[in-house]
Amino acid sequence: MFKKVLNRFLVIILSLLALWSCENDNFSSSPSIKLTFSTDTVLFDTVFTTIGSSTRYLKVYNRSKSDVRISSVSLAGGSTSAYRINVDGRPGPLVNDIPLRSGDSLFVMVEVTVNPTLGDAPLLIPDSIVFVTNTNVQDVKLVAWGQDVYMHNGVTIETDSVFPVNKPI
């Protein structure tokens, strides 16, 4: 008899613990909920070709009173983009199904590498990060200025030398 009561008690306790530990998965699908961002543009100033940039970041906020699920975060330029993103630890160029709790935020890390163009003029490398939430499409602009450079790695200059002046060395 005691064993039956103890087993029932354990089943009830385990059931309560399972219910208590479950997350609330009541994500709102209201199109009125919009994300907010720490900036409207992530700017990289003068990135030299073949040398990756430092990492920049932006924060994405859910300032609503409801939990939301971000359907996707992607680079508009897709896999051919010069940019790379990481959304709360998940690498892009496309990250799907990101929960964002009410009043919470997440980080998006951004890097860029400029491909050599063999041109002398500075380059403008535009793109954007596109966020889709409850049919809302929002974006944050990405802007990098790049410059092709002459690279001389492991070279020892032992005599007077003249270098071209058309781009950085």
C-alpha positions as MATLAB code, in Angstrom:
seq = 'MFKKVLNRFLVIILSLLALWSCENDNFSSSPSIKLTFSTDTVLFDTVFTTIGSSTRYLKVYNRSKSDVRISSVSLAGGSTSAYRINVDGRPGPLVNDIPLRSGDSLFVMVEVTVNPTLGDAPLLIPDSIVFVTNTNVQDVKLVAWGQDVYMHNGVTIETDSVFPVNKPI';
ca = [
       0.000    0.000    0.000;
       2.765    2.391    0.982;
       4.609    1.585   -2.254;
       1.530    2.504   -4.358;
       1.107    5.824   -2.578;
       4.817    6.583   -2.935;
       4.743    5.757   -6.670;
       1.700    8.008   -7.216;
       3.371   10.763   -5.242;
       6.541   10.468   -7.350;
       4.530   10.531  -10.585;
       2.708   13.676   -9.457;
       5.958   15.382   -8.400;
       7.710   14.476  -11.663;
       4.725   15.691  -13.696;
       4.705   19.003  -11.843;
       8.443   19.415  -12.350;
       8.086   18.710  -16.068;
       5.301   21.303  -16.386;
       7.198   23.856  -14.326;
      10.410   23.468  -16.350;
       8.756   23.880  -19.768;
       9.276   27.236  -21.446;
       6.300   29.330  -22.370;
       6.032   28.892  -26.131;
       3.286   31.436  -26.734;
       4.929   33.346  -29.546;
       2.885   36.180  -30.971;
       2.179   36.204  -34.705;
       0.884   39.781  -34.670;
       2.259   41.847  -37.567;
       2.107   44.912  -35.316;
       5.227   43.729  -33.451;
       8.377   45.312  -34.848;
      11.972   44.745  -33.845;
      14.190   47.680  -32.926;
      17.913   47.939  -33.547;
      20.877   49.580  -31.848;
      21.765   51.211  -35.182;
      20.282   51.576  -38.651;
      23.680   51.188  -40.390;
      26.785   49.139  -39.582;
      29.749   51.049  -41.024;
      33.233   49.756  -41.823;
      35.731   52.474  -42.727;
      38.576   51.589  -45.116;
      38.963   47.839  -45.171;
      41.990   46.733  -47.171;
      41.491   43.975  -49.721;
      42.154   40.387  -48.621;
      42.463   41.534  -44.991;
      39.288   40.871  -43.028;
      37.749   43.656  -41.017;
      37.383   43.877  -37.304;
      34.055   42.574  -36.056;
      31.200   45.036  -35.636;
      27.932   44.222  -33.961;
      24.403   45.392  -33.566;
      21.766   44.537  -31.011;
      18.252   43.508  -31.943;
      15.541   44.278  -29.379;
      12.051   42.922  -28.802;
      10.504   45.836  -26.914;
       6.983   44.388  -27.146;
       5.154   42.660  -24.318;
       4.983   39.421  -26.345;
       7.520   36.789  -27.280;
       8.247   36.631  -31.012;
       9.911   34.214  -33.354;
      12.114   35.835  -35.981;
      11.458   33.777  -39.111;
      14.782   34.637  -40.724;
      17.840   36.846  -40.553;
      19.787   36.957  -43.806;
      22.259   38.903  -45.862;
      20.492   40.498  -48.833;
      23.525   39.560  -50.948;
      23.202   35.926  -49.896;
      26.185   33.610  -50.112;
      27.958   35.944  -52.576;
      28.026   38.806  -50.076;
      31.391   40.160  -48.922;
      29.892   40.200  -45.421;
      29.560   37.445  -42.837;
      27.029   37.408  -40.001;
      26.605   35.483  -36.795;
      23.219   35.723  -35.095;
      23.457   34.946  -31.380;
      26.102   32.296  -32.052;
      24.580   30.914  -35.269;
      26.539   31.661  -38.489;
      24.808   32.995  -41.634;
      24.323   34.076  -44.432;
      20.852   32.802  -43.429;
      19.651   31.964  -39.932;
      16.076   30.758  -39.389;
      13.670   30.395  -36.490;
      15.143   32.612  -33.762;
      13.077   33.017  -30.591;
      13.226   36.451  -28.972;
      11.469   36.833  -25.643;
       9.570   39.918  -24.581;
      11.958   42.666  -23.470;
      14.985   40.633  -24.549;
      17.703   41.253  -27.144;
      20.207   39.383  -29.254;
      23.543   40.172  -30.891;
      24.352   40.082  -34.591;
      28.096   40.083  -35.311;
      29.231   41.350  -38.735;
      32.553   41.086  -40.601;
      33.565   41.951  -44.156;
      36.412   40.958  -46.477;
      36.950   42.990  -49.622;
      38.076   41.110  -52.725;
      40.901   42.657  -54.785;
      39.654   44.498  -57.860;
      43.000   45.605  -59.303;
      41.498   49.081  -59.332;
      42.968   52.132  -57.696;
      39.844   53.908  -56.475;
      38.264   53.236  -53.087;
      35.331   50.841  -53.238;
      31.893   51.085  -51.707;
      30.575   47.681  -50.596;
      26.871   47.904  -49.706;
      24.572   45.154  -48.428;
      21.985   44.765  -45.699;
      20.818   42.353  -43.050;
      17.157   41.470  -43.595;
      14.943   40.493  -40.652;
      11.562   38.804  -41.231;
       9.218   38.655  -38.242;
       5.468   37.986  -38.451;
       5.401   39.079  -42.128;
       7.325   42.282  -41.261;
      10.477   42.832  -43.303;
      13.033   45.133  -41.699;
      16.648   45.747  -42.568;
      19.881   47.204  -41.263;
      22.253   48.663  -43.855;
      25.831   47.433  -44.177;
      28.380   49.843  -45.644;
      32.094   49.269  -46.061;
      34.680   51.374  -47.777;
      37.396   49.185  -49.245;
      40.706   49.857  -50.888;
      42.863   47.620  -53.033;
      46.454   47.638  -51.736;
      49.902   46.500  -52.700;
      50.961   43.758  -50.307;
      54.637   43.032  -49.617;
      54.775   40.239  -47.067;
      58.153   38.910  -45.965;
      60.075   41.279  -48.233;
      63.282   42.901  -47.045;
      64.110   46.186  -48.762;
      67.882   46.412  -49.035;
      68.261   49.235  -51.577;
      66.598   52.529  -52.349;
      63.221   51.738  -53.865;
      60.410   53.606  -55.525;
      56.877   52.386  -54.910;
      53.800   53.253  -56.944;
      51.596   55.942  -55.450;
      48.260   54.973  -56.988;
      47.111   52.937  -53.961;
      48.262   52.105  -50.421;
      51.223   49.820  -49.851;
];
